[in-house]
Coordinates of C-alpha atoms and ligand atoms in Angstrom, one line a residue:
X1 CA -17.3 13.8 36.4
X2 CA -15.5 14.2 33.0
X3 CA -14.5 11.0 31.6
X4 CA -11.7 12.0 29.1
X5 CA -9.0 10.1 31.1
X6 CA -9.1 6.3 31.2
X7 CA -7.8 6.6 34.8
X8 CA -11.3 8.3 35.5
X9 CA -13.4 5.6 34.6
X10 CA -14.9 3.5 37.3
X11 CA -14.5 0.2 35.5
X12 CA -10.9 1.0 35.0
X13 CA -10.3 1.3 38.7
X14 CA -12.0 -2.2 39.5
X15 CA -10.0 -3.7 36.5
X16 CA -6.7 -2.6 38.3
X17 CA -7.8 -4.4 41.5
X18 CA -8.6 -7.6 39.3
X19 CA -5.1 -7.4 37.8
X20 CA -3.6 -7.9 41.3
X21 CA -5.5 -11.2 41.6
X22 CA -4.9 -12.8 38.4
X23 CA -4.4 -16.5 38.2
X24 CA -1.7 -17.9 35.4
X25 CA -2.6 -18.9 32.3
X26 CA -1.8 -22.6 33.6
X27 CA -4.5 -22.1 36.3
X28 CA -6.9 -20.5 34.0
X29 CA -7.0 -23.0 31.5
X30 CA -7.2 -25.8 34.1
X31 CA -9.9 -24.1 35.9
X32 CA -12.3 -24.2 33.0
X33 CA -12.0 -27.1 30.2
X34 CA -14.5 -24.9 28.0
X35 CA -12.2 -21.9 28.2
X36 CA -11.3 -21.9 24.8
X37 CA -14.9 -22.3 23.3
X38 CA -15.9 -19.1 25.4
X39 CA -13.1 -17.1 24.2
X40 CA -13.5 -16.9 20.6
X41 CA -15.1 -14.5 18.2
X42 CA -15.8 -15.0 14.3
X43 CA -16.1 -12.3 11.9
X44 CA -16.4 -13.0 8.5
X45 CA -13.2 -14.8 7.3
X46 CA -11.7 -14.4 10.6
X47 CA -11.6 -16.2 14.0
X48 CA -10.1 -14.8 17.1
X49 CA -9.2 -17.0 19.9
X50 CA -8.1 -14.9 22.9
X51 CA -8.3 -17.6 25.4
X52 CA -4.3 -17.2 26.0
X53 CA -4.9 -13.9 27.2
X54 CA -5.0 -13.3 30.9
X55 CA -8.5 -12.7 31.4
X56 CA -11.4 -14.5 33.2
X57 CA -15.3 -13.9 33.0
X58 CA -14.8 -11.0 35.6
X59 CA -12.2 -9.1 33.6
X60 CA -14.3 -9.3 30.5
X61 CA -17.3 -7.9 32.3
X62 CA -15.4 -4.9 33.5
X63 CA -14.0 -4.6 30.1
X64 CA -17.5 -4.4 28.6
X65 CA -18.5 -1.7 31.0
X66 CA -15.3 0.1 30.1
X67 CA -16.3 0.1 26.6
X68 CA -19.5 1.5 27.5
X69 CA -18.1 4.3 29.7
X70 CA -16.0 5.3 26.8
X71 CA -18.8 5.4 24.8
X72 CA -17.2 3.2 22.2
X73 CA -20.4 2.7 20.2
X74 CA -21.3 6.3 20.0
X75 CA -17.7 7.1 19.0
X76 CA -17.9 4.6 16.1
X77 CA -21.0 6.1 15.1
X78 CA -19.0 9.4 14.9
X79 CA -16.2 7.8 12.9
X80 CA -18.4 6.3 10.3
X81 CA -20.9 9.4 9.7
X82 CA -18.1 11.8 9.1
X83 CA -17.8 13.6 12.4
X84 CA -14.7 15.6 13.0
X85 CA -13.1 12.8 15.1
X86 CA -9.6 14.2 14.2
X87 CA -10.0 17.2 16.7
X88 CA -6.4 18.6 16.4
X89 CA -6.6 18.8 12.6
X90 CA -10.4 19.6 12.7
X91 CA -11.6 16.7 10.1
X92 CA -13.3 13.7 9.9
X93 CA -11.3 10.4 9.2
X94 CA -13.5 8.8 6.6
X95 CA -11.5 5.7 5.5
X96 CA -14.3 3.5 6.0
X97 CA -16.5 5.7 3.5
X98 CA -13.8 4.7 0.4
X99 CA -14.6 1.1 0.9
X100 CA -18.4 1.1 1.1
X101 CA -20.2 0.1 -2.0
X102 CA -21.6 3.0 -4.1
X103 CA -24.9 2.5 -3.5
X104 CA -23.9 3.1 0.3
X105 CA -22.0 6.3 -0.5
X106 CA -22.3 8.9 2.1
X107 CA -23.9 12.1 0.6
X108 CA -21.5 14.3 -0.9
X109 CA -18.9 11.8 -1.3
X110 CA -19.7 11.0 -4.8
X111 CA -16.1 11.9 -5.9
X112 CA -15.0 8.6 -4.3
X113 CA -16.7 6.7 -7.3
X114 CA -15.2 9.2 -10.0
X115 CA -11.7 8.7 -8.4
X116 CA -11.9 5.0 -8.2
X117 CA -13.4 5.1 -12.0
X118 CA -10.5 7.3 -13.1
X119 CA -8.2 5.0 -11.5
X120 CA -9.6 2.0 -13.1
X121 CA -9.4 3.6 -16.7
X122 CA -5.5 4.5 -15.8
X123 CA -5.0 1.0 -14.7
X124 CA -6.6 -0.4 -17.9
X125 CA -4.7 1.8 -20.2
X126 CA -1.4 0.6 -18.7
X127 CA -2.4 -3.1 -18.4
X128 CA -3.7 -3.3 -21.9
X129 CA -0.6 -1.4 -23.3
X130 CA -2.3 1.6 -24.3
X131 CA -0.3 4.0 -22.2
X132 CA 3.0 4.3 -24.1
X133 CA 6.5 5.6 -22.9
X134 CA 8.0 8.7 -24.7
X135 CA 9.3 6.4 -27.4
X136 CA 6.2 4.8 -28.2
X137 CA 6.9 1.5 -26.3
X138 CA 4.3 -0.3 -23.8
X139 CA 5.1 0.0 -20.1
X140 CA 6.8 -3.0 -18.5
X141 CA 7.6 -1.5 -15.1
X142 CA 6.0 0.7 -12.5
X143 CA 7.8 2.2 -9.6
X144 CA 5.7 3.7 -6.7
X145 CA 7.5 6.8 -5.1
X146 CA 6.1 7.2 -1.8
X147 CA 7.0 7.0 2.1
X148 CA 5.0 5.9 5.1
X149 CA 1.3 5.4 4.5
X150 CA 1.9 6.1 0.7
X151 CA 4.2 3.2 0.6
X152 CA 3.6 0.6 3.5
X153 CA 0.1 -0.5 2.8
X154 CA 0.2 -0.7 -0.9
X155 CA 3.5 -2.6 -0.7
X156 CA 2.3 -5.0 2.1
X157 CA -0.9 -5.8 0.1
X158 CA 1.0 -6.2 -3.3
X159 CA 3.2 -8.8 -1.7
X160 CA 0.7 -10.4 0.3
X161 CA -1.8 -11.2 -2.5
X162 CA 0.7 -11.8 -5.5
X163 CA -0.8 -15.2 -6.1
X164 CA -4.1 -13.6 -7.0
X165 CA -2.6 -11.5 -9.8
X166 CA -5.3 -11.6 -12.7
X167 CA -3.8 -12.5 -16.1
X168 CA -4.0 -8.9 -17.5
X169 CA -1.7 -7.5 -14.9
X170 CA 0.9 -10.5 -15.2
X171 CA 3.4 -9.0 -17.5
X172 CA 3.8 -5.6 -15.5
X173 CA 6.3 -5.5 -12.9
X174 CA 5.6 -3.2 -9.8
X175 CA 8.4 -1.8 -7.6
X176 CA 8.4 0.4 -4.5
X177 CA 10.9 3.1 -3.7
X178 CA 10.7 5.1 -0.4
X179 CA 14.0 5.7 1.1
X180 CA 15.4 9.4 1.3
X181 CA 19.1 8.2 0.5
X182 CA 17.9 7.0 -2.9
X183 CA 19.3 3.6 -2.4
X184 CA 16.2 1.8 -3.6
X185 CA 16.3 3.9 -6.7
X186 CA 19.9 3.4 -7.2
X187 CA 19.6 -0.3 -7.5
X188 CA 16.3 0.1 -9.8
X189 CA 17.8 2.6 -12.0
X190 CA 20.4 0.5 -12.8
X191 CA 18.3 -2.1 -14.8
X192 CA 15.1 -0.4 -15.6
X193 CA 14.2 0.8 -19.2
X194 CA 13.6 4.5 -19.2
X195 CA 11.4 3.9 -22.3
X196 CA 9.0 1.6 -20.5
X197 CA 8.9 2.7 -16.9
X198 CA 6.0 4.6 -15.4
X199 CA 6.4 6.3 -12.1
X200 CA 3.5 6.7 -9.6
X201 CA 4.6 9.9 -7.1
X202 CA 2.5 8.9 -4.2
X203 CA 2.0 11.7 -1.4
X204 CA -1.1 12.8 0.5
X205 CA 0.7 16.2 0.9
X206 CA 3.1 16.2 -2.2
X207 CA 5.6 18.3 0.2
X208 CA 7.4 15.1 1.5
X209 CA 10.8 15.7 0.8
X210 CA 11.5 11.8 0.8
X211 CA 9.5 11.4 -2.1
X212 CA 9.8 14.5 -4.0
X213 CA 13.7 13.9 -3.9
X214 CA 13.2 10.3 -5.3
X215 CA 10.8 11.9 -8.0
X216 CA 13.5 14.7 -9.0
X217 CA 16.3 12.2 -9.3
X218 CA 13.9 10.1 -11.5
X219 CA 12.8 13.0 -13.7
X220 CA 16.8 13.9 -14.3
X221 CA 17.3 10.2 -15.0
X222 CA 14.6 10.1 -17.7
X223 CA 15.8 13.6 -19.1
X224 CA 19.0 12.1 -20.0
X225 CA 17.2 9.8 -22.6
X226 CA 14.3 12.4 -23.5
X227 CA 14.6 16.2 -23.2
X228 CA 11.0 16.9 -23.9
X229 CA 9.8 17.6 -20.3
X230 CA 6.3 17.8 -21.2
X231 CA 6.4 14.5 -22.8
X232 CA 8.1 12.8 -20.0
X233 CA 5.5 14.2 -17.6
X234 CA 2.6 12.8 -19.9
X235 CA 4.3 9.5 -20.2
X236 CA 6.0 8.7 -17.4
X237 CA 4.6 10.1 -14.4
X238 CA 1.1 9.7 -12.6
X239 CA 0.5 11.7 -9.3
X240 CA -1.7 10.6 -6.3
X241 CA -2.3 13.2 -3.8
X242 CA -4.6 15.2 -1.7
X243 CA -3.0 18.5 -3.4
X244 CA -4.0 19.1 -6.8
X245 CA -2.3 22.5 -6.8
X246 CA 0.9 20.9 -5.9
X247 CA 0.9 18.0 -8.3
X248 CA 0.3 20.7 -11.1
X249 CA 3.3 22.9 -9.8
X250 CA 5.3 19.8 -10.3
X251 CA 4.4 19.5 -13.7
X252 CA 1.7 16.8 -14.0
X253 CA -1.0 17.3 -16.4
X254 CA -4.6 17.0 -14.8
X255 CA -5.2 13.8 -16.7
X256 CA -2.1 12.2 -15.0
X257 CA -3.4 13.3 -11.6
X258 CA -5.5 11.0 -9.2
X259 CA -6.9 12.6 -6.1
X260 CA -8.0 12.1 -2.5
X261 CA -9.0 14.0 0.4
X262 CA -7.5 15.5 3.7
X263 CA -10.2 13.5 5.5
X264 CA -8.3 10.1 4.5
X265 CA -5.3 9.6 7.0
X266 CA -2.0 8.8 5.3
X267 CA -1.6 5.6 7.2
X268 CA -5.5 4.7 6.4
X269 CA -5.2 5.7 2.7
X270 CA -4.8 2.3 0.9
X271 CA -8.3 2.2 0.2
X272 CA -8.0 5.6 -1.8
X273 CA -6.2 6.1 -5.1
X274 CA -3.0 5.7 -3.1
X275 CA -3.8 1.8 -3.9
X276 CA -3.1 2.5 -7.4
X277 CA 0.0 0.4 -7.3
X278 CA -2.2 -2.6 -5.9
X279 CA -4.6 -2.3 -8.8
X280 CA -1.9 -2.1 -11.4
X281 CA 0.0 -5.2 -9.8
X282 CA -2.9 -7.3 -9.2
X283 CA -5.8 -6.1 -11.4
X284 CA -8.7 -3.6 -10.3
X285 CA -11.0 -6.5 -9.4
X286 CA -8.6 -7.9 -6.8
X287 CA -8.4 -4.3 -5.2
X288 CA -12.5 -3.8 -5.4
X289 CA -12.3 -7.3 -3.5
X290 CA -10.1 -5.9 -0.8
X291 CA -12.2 -3.2 -0.4
X292 CA -15.3 -5.3 0.0
X293 CA -13.5 -7.5 2.6
X294 CA -12.7 -4.3 4.6
X295 CA -16.2 -3.0 4.3
X296 CA -17.9 -6.3 5.6
X297 CA -15.5 -5.9 8.6
X298 CA -16.7 -2.1 9.0
X299 CA -20.2 -3.6 9.4
X300 CA -19.1 -6.0 12.1
X301 CA -17.4 -3.2 14.1
X302 CA -20.4 -1.1 13.5
X303 CA -23.1 -3.4 14.7
X304 CA -21.5 -6.3 17.2
X305 CA -21.7 -6.0 20.7
X306 CA -18.5 -5.2 22.8
X307 CA -17.6 -8.8 23.8
X308 CA -18.7 -10.0 20.4
X309 CA -16.6 -7.3 18.4
X310 CA -13.5 -8.5 17.2
X311 CA -11.6 -5.2 16.9
X312 CA -13.2 -3.9 20.0
X313 CA -12.0 -7.1 21.8
X314 CA -8.3 -6.7 20.5
X315 CA -8.5 -3.1 22.0
X316 CA -9.9 -3.9 25.4
X317 CA -7.2 -6.8 25.6
X318 CA -4.8 -4.2 24.6
X319 CA -5.7 -1.9 27.2
X320 CA -5.6 -4.5 29.8
X321 CA -2.3 -5.8 28.9
X322 CA -0.8 -2.4 29.0
X323 CA -2.4 -0.4 31.7
X324 CA -3.3 -3.4 34.1
X325 CA -0.6 -6.0 33.5
X326 CA 2.0 -3.5 32.7
X327 CA 2.9 -5.3 29.5
X328 CA 4.5 -2.6 27.3
X329 CA 5.8 -4.7 24.3
X330 CA 3.5 -6.3 21.6
X331 CA 4.9 -8.8 18.8
X332 CA 3.0 -9.3 15.6
X333 CA 3.6 -12.8 14.3
X334 CA 2.3 -13.7 10.9
X335 CA 2.9 -17.2 10.1
X336 CA 2.8 -16.6 6.5
X337 CA 5.7 -15.8 4.1
X338 CA 3.4 -13.7 2.2
X339 CA 2.5 -11.3 5.2
X340 CA 6.3 -10.3 5.6
X341 CA 5.4 -6.7 5.3
X342 CA 2.5 -6.8 7.7
X343 CA 4.3 -6.0 10.9
X344 CA 6.1 -2.8 9.4
X345 CA 2.7 -1.7 8.0
X346 CA 1.2 -2.1 11.4
X347 CA 4.1 -0.5 13.4
X348 CA 3.2 2.9 11.4
X349 CA -0.8 2.3 11.7
X350 CA -0.5 1.6 15.5
X351 CA 2.6 3.5 16.7
X352 CA 2.2 6.7 14.7
X353 CA -1.7 6.6 15.7
X354 CA -1.6 6.0 19.2
X355 CA 2.1 6.9 20.1
X356 CA 0.7 9.9 22.2
X357 CA 1.3 11.3 25.7
X358 CA -1.5 13.9 25.4
X359 CA -5.5 13.5 25.5
X360 CA -7.4 14.7 22.2
X361 CA -8.0 18.2 24.0
X362 CA -4.1 18.2 24.6
X363 CA -3.9 17.5 28.3
X364 CA -1.0 15.4 29.4
X365 CA -1.4 11.8 30.2
X366 CA 0.1 9.9 33.4
X367 CA -0.7 6.5 31.9
X368 CA 1.0 4.5 29.1
X369 CA -0.6 4.4 25.6
X370 CA 0.7 2.4 22.5
X371 CA 3.1 -0.4 23.3
X372 CA 6.2 -0.7 21.5
X373 CA 5.1 -3.1 18.7
X374 CA 7.3 -5.1 16.3
X375 CA 7.4 -8.4 14.6
X376 CA 8.4 -10.7 11.8
X377 CA 7.3 -13.7 10.0
X378 CA 6.7 -16.0 13.2
X379 CA 8.6 -18.9 12.0
X380 CA 11.7 -16.9 11.0
X381 CA 11.4 -14.9 14.2
X382 CA 11.4 -18.4 16.2
X383 CA 15.3 -18.2 15.1
X384 CA 15.8 -14.8 15.9
X385 CA 14.0 -13.1 19.0
X386 CA 11.5 -15.6 20.2
X387 CA 14.2 -16.4 22.9
X388 CA 13.4 -13.5 24.7
X389 CA 9.6 -14.1 24.5
X390 CA 10.2 -17.5 26.3
X391 CA 13.2 -16.6 28.7
X392 CA 13.7 -13.0 28.7
X393 CA 12.7 -10.8 31.6
X394 CA 10.1 -8.6 29.2
X395 CA 6.7 -9.5 29.5
X396 CA 5.2 -9.4 25.9
X397 CA 1.9 -9.8 24.3
X398 CA 1.6 -11.6 20.9
X399 CA -0.7 -11.8 18.1
X400 CA -0.4 -14.9 16.0
X401 CA -1.9 -14.8 12.5
X402 CA -2.2 -17.7 10.3
X403 CA -4.5 -19.2 7.5
X404 CA -5.9 -22.6 7.9
X405 CA -5.6 -23.5 4.2
X406 CA -2.6 -22.7 1.9
X407 CA -1.9 -23.9 -1.8
X408 CA -5.5 -24.8 -2.4
X409 CA -5.3 -23.1 -5.6
X410 CA -2.2 -24.9 -6.6
X411 CA -3.4 -28.5 -6.7
X412 CA -1.9 -28.9 -10.2
X413 CA 1.4 -27.7 -9.4
X414 CA 3.9 -30.8 -9.5
X415 CA 5.1 -30.1 -6.0
X416 CA 1.8 -29.5 -4.4
X417 CA 1.8 -32.0 -1.8
X418 CA 5.3 -31.2 -0.6
X419 CA 4.2 -27.6 -0.1
X420 CA 0.7 -28.7 1.6
X421 CA 3.3 -30.6 4.0
X422 CA 5.3 -27.6 4.7
X423 CA 2.3 -25.4 5.6
X424 CA 1.4 -28.2 7.9
X425 CA 4.8 -27.8 9.6
X426 CA 4.1 -24.2 9.6
X427 CA 0.8 -24.5 11.5
X428 CA 2.4 -26.9 13.9
X429 CA 5.0 -24.3 14.6
X430 CA 2.4 -21.4 15.0
X431 CA 0.3 -23.6 17.6
X432 CA 3.3 -24.7 19.4
X433 CA 4.7 -21.5 20.1
X434 CA 1.4 -20.0 21.5
X435 CA 1.1 -22.9 23.6
X436 CA 4.5 -22.8 24.8
X437 CA 4.4 -18.8 25.7
X438 CA 1.1 -19.2 27.6
X439 CA 1.6 -22.6 29.5
X440 CA 5.7 -22.9 29.8
X441 CA 7.2 -25.8 31.6
X442 CA 3.7 -27.1 32.0
X443 CA 3.4 -27.8 28.1
X444 CA 5.8 -30.3 28.6
X445 CA 7.6 -33.0 30.9
X446 CA 9.1 -31.1 33.9
X447 CA 13.0 -31.1 34.1
X448 CA 15.5 -29.5 36.8
X449 CA 17.8 -28.1 34.2
X450 CA 17.8 -24.4 34.9
X451 CA 18.3 -23.8 31.4
X452 CA 15.2 -25.5 30.2
X453 CA 12.7 -23.6 32.4
X454 CA 10.0 -21.8 30.7
X455 CA 7.9 -19.5 32.9
X456 CA 5.2 -19.3 30.2
X457 CA 2.2 -16.8 31.2
X458 CA 3.2 -14.6 28.1
X459 CA -0.3 -13.7 26.9
X460 CA -1.1 -14.1 23.0
X461 CA -4.2 -13.8 20.7
X462 CA -4.5 -16.0 17.7
X463 CA -6.2 -14.7 14.3
X464 CA -7.1 -17.5 12.1
X465 CA -8.1 -16.9 8.8
X466 CA -9.7 -19.5 6.5
X467 CA -7.1 -18.5 3.7
X468 CA -5.4 -15.1 2.8
X469 CA -7.2 -13.7 -0.3
X470 CA -8.2 -10.3 -1.0
X471 CA -11.5 -10.5 1.2
X472 CA -9.7 -11.9 4.2
X473 CA -6.9 -9.7 4.0
X474 CA -9.1 -6.5 3.6
X475 CA -10.8 -7.9 6.5
X476 CA -7.8 -8.3 8.5
X477 CA -6.4 -4.8 7.8
X478 CA -9.7 -3.4 8.8
X479 CA -9.5 -5.4 12.0
X480 CA -6.4 -3.5 13.1
X481 CA -7.7 0.0 11.9
X482 CA -10.6 -0.4 14.0
X483 CA -8.7 -1.8 17.0
X484 CA -6.4 1.4 16.8
X485 CA -9.5 3.7 16.8
X486 CA -11.2 1.8 19.7
X487 CA -7.9 1.9 21.7
X488 CA -7.6 5.5 21.2
X489 CA -11.2 6.2 22.3
X490 CA -10.4 4.1 25.6
X491 CA -7.0 6.1 26.1
X492 CA -8.8 9.5 25.4
X493 CA -6.4 9.9 22.7
X494 CA -6.6 11.3 18.9
X495 CA -5.3 8.5 16.7
X496 CA -5.4 10.8 13.3
X497 CA -2.8 13.1 13.8
X498 CA 1.1 12.7 14.1
X499 CA 2.6 15.7 15.4
X500 CA 5.5 14.1 16.9
X501 CA 7.2 13.3 13.3
X502 CA 6.8 17.2 12.4
X503 CA 9.7 18.6 14.5
X504 CA 12.1 15.9 13.1
X505 CA 11.5 17.2 9.4
X506 CA 12.2 20.8 10.6
X507 CA 15.4 20.1 12.1
X508 CA 16.6 18.2 9.1
X509 CA 15.9 21.1 7.1
X510 CA 17.6 23.2 9.3
X511 CA 20.9 20.9 9.2
X512 CA 21.0 20.4 5.5
X513 CA 23.0 23.5 4.7
X514 CA 25.8 22.3 7.2
X515 CA 26.2 19.3 5.2
X516 CA 27.0 21.1 1.7
X517 CA 30.7 20.9 1.6
X518 CA 30.8 24.5 0.1
X519 CA 29.0 25.6 3.1
X520 CA 31.0 27.6 5.8
X521 CA 28.3 27.9 8.3
X522 CA 29.0 28.3 11.8
X523 CA 27.7 25.3 13.8
X524 CA 28.8 26.7 17.2
X525 CA 25.2 27.0 17.9
X526 CA 24.5 23.2 17.8
X527 CA 24.8 20.8 20.5
X528 CA 28.7 19.1 20.7
X529 CA 27.2 15.7 19.4
X530 CA 25.6 17.2 16.0
X531 CA 28.8 19.5 15.8
X532 CA 31.2 16.5 16.2
X533 CA 29.3 14.2 14.0
X534 CA 29.0 17.0 11.0
X535 CA 32.6 17.5 11.2
X536 CA 33.5 14.1 11.1
X537 CA 31.2 13.4 8.2
X538 CA 32.9 16.6 6.2
X539 CA 36.5 15.4 7.1
X540 CA 35.4 11.9 5.7
X541 CA 33.8 13.5 2.6
X542 CA 36.4 15.9 1.8
X543 CA 39.1 13.2 2.0
X544 CA 37.0 10.9 -0.2
X545 CA 36.8 14.0 -2.8
X546 CA 40.6 14.7 -2.5
X547 CA 41.1 11.2 -3.7
X548 CA 38.7 11.3 -6.5
X549 CA 40.3 14.6 -7.8
X550 CA 44.0 12.8 -7.4
X551 CA 42.6 10.1 -9.4
X552 CA 41.7 12.2 -12.2
X553 CA 45.0 13.1 -14.3
X554 CA 44.2 16.9 -14.9
X555 CA 43.0 17.1 -11.2
X556 CA 46.5 15.9 -10.0
X557 CA 48.3 18.9 -11.4
X558 CA 45.7 21.5 -10.1
X559 CA 46.1 19.7 -6.6
X560 CA 50.1 20.1 -7.0
X561 CA 49.7 23.6 -7.8
X562 CA 47.7 24.2 -4.7
Ligands
F6P601 O1 6.1 11.8 8.4 C1 5.0 11.1 8.6 C2 4.0 11.1 7.2 O2 3.2 12.3 7.5 C3 2.9 10.0 7.7 O3 2.1 9.9 8.3 C4 2.4 9.8 6.0 O4 1.9 8.5 5.7 C5 4.0 10.0 5.4 O5 4.5 10.9 6.2 C6 3.9 10.1 4.0 O6 3.1 11.5 3.8 P1 2.6 11.9 2.6 O7 1.8 10.9 1.8 O8 2.0 13.4 2.5 O9 3.8 12.0 1.6

């Protein structure tokens, strides 16, 4: 029997049967005082406590069999050795090869080191002040223009590791602009100095209109200060892409181009030259430590047995929650202000990868895949959406992420003790929330007040880091990448394509001409909602254009003449 579908695997049928017999978390904890000791996995700087998941020994044993039936160990080898795991696009997904040390480089991938070295050279030139703007001044600001995988990863890492910025990078300010409406640029261009700002155009395809429209706006902004286009391209732009030709066609000289390859998925690309803003912002050695942390986790994923394998366990628990317990929402709750962008990063990583409804070979699925995933800094979310987690009607699985140690680099800081006390408060909140979500009323004195009832039984995992640093962050990101891959194998889907986002891009292209005020296109073929909205937009825009014209004195006379 083919086992392309999750539902065809014998262990899955047994897991479904077990789901009907599951005890509550309160009962599971009282039945076994050693539960937590048995349900944890350590991998380098990370420790996973999954004792607050609704699983017992029988479920774990079936999950282990499911991993074997889905051939997870074999699929992992295919991933690492560069087989064509991205079947719809007929290519490998070799992000793991980008972070392996040079002596372990896969044959034929020596270009990875060449590009890393070129990136390091560029970073040094900018950080040491050798790279100059068109008027000969040193660079003070860098703006990354990119979106999706060409923005979220570098942005998240740069924010998370700011404290580790090396002295050589401290004077450089790194900004990110992704939005197609130009809002972020509008703010930035208001105060940036054209003579000292460098723009990185990050786009794997170099066709993404969001990024290219931002790049064109920037080029026109710079052109009003310097008319020599060649000079502008040479002094104010670096391109990072898998398409050399498109970068060249845009006008970038070869020396200003960094490359990566089509076998690096956009949302898996922060380890490639797409990581340039990370290296510029924090220093190249910090970027290399990030790579090393991810590589150590790769080795763990490749070699640990299923029930001792941290990413695999996260994947198996996710499938158990979604497909057996019917829990279709997943909250990401980092208790660390530095990980503010981590939930958005994971939203792309997980939902763009595994939000699929056909198998890798294109057959429709009749079971759920990726849950809806969202999140926020945990302690802030306590004052926002936790009400729903505690007393709403939706079952939600959560990941708590927290570092045991914080501020140990800042012992000399005058307010060190106050900050350490704040971190203790933060830890107490993190532990309290997962405890109350799991146990509900049983965590406190019982009361009859109907508004103070807490059903509990909401499953969660806690990922405990010793401290958040380049190595542990690299390991944390790699953990989730591998969870996504393992889950895709269990569901029988391809996590490395994203056909679902293509149609929207195509339709936007078709609609754009209707928004040109001069256009007299007939919109009768469009659906009535789109047509009405277009007409309303046109009315509002022409009214404001009229007001502007009336405000201009010579326009008034023209209007009167009309
Ligand atoms: O539209 C989705 C997407 O293709 C993502 O997969 C990707 O990370 C993002 O757009 C940006 O693409 P690019 O790096 O090619 O500009």
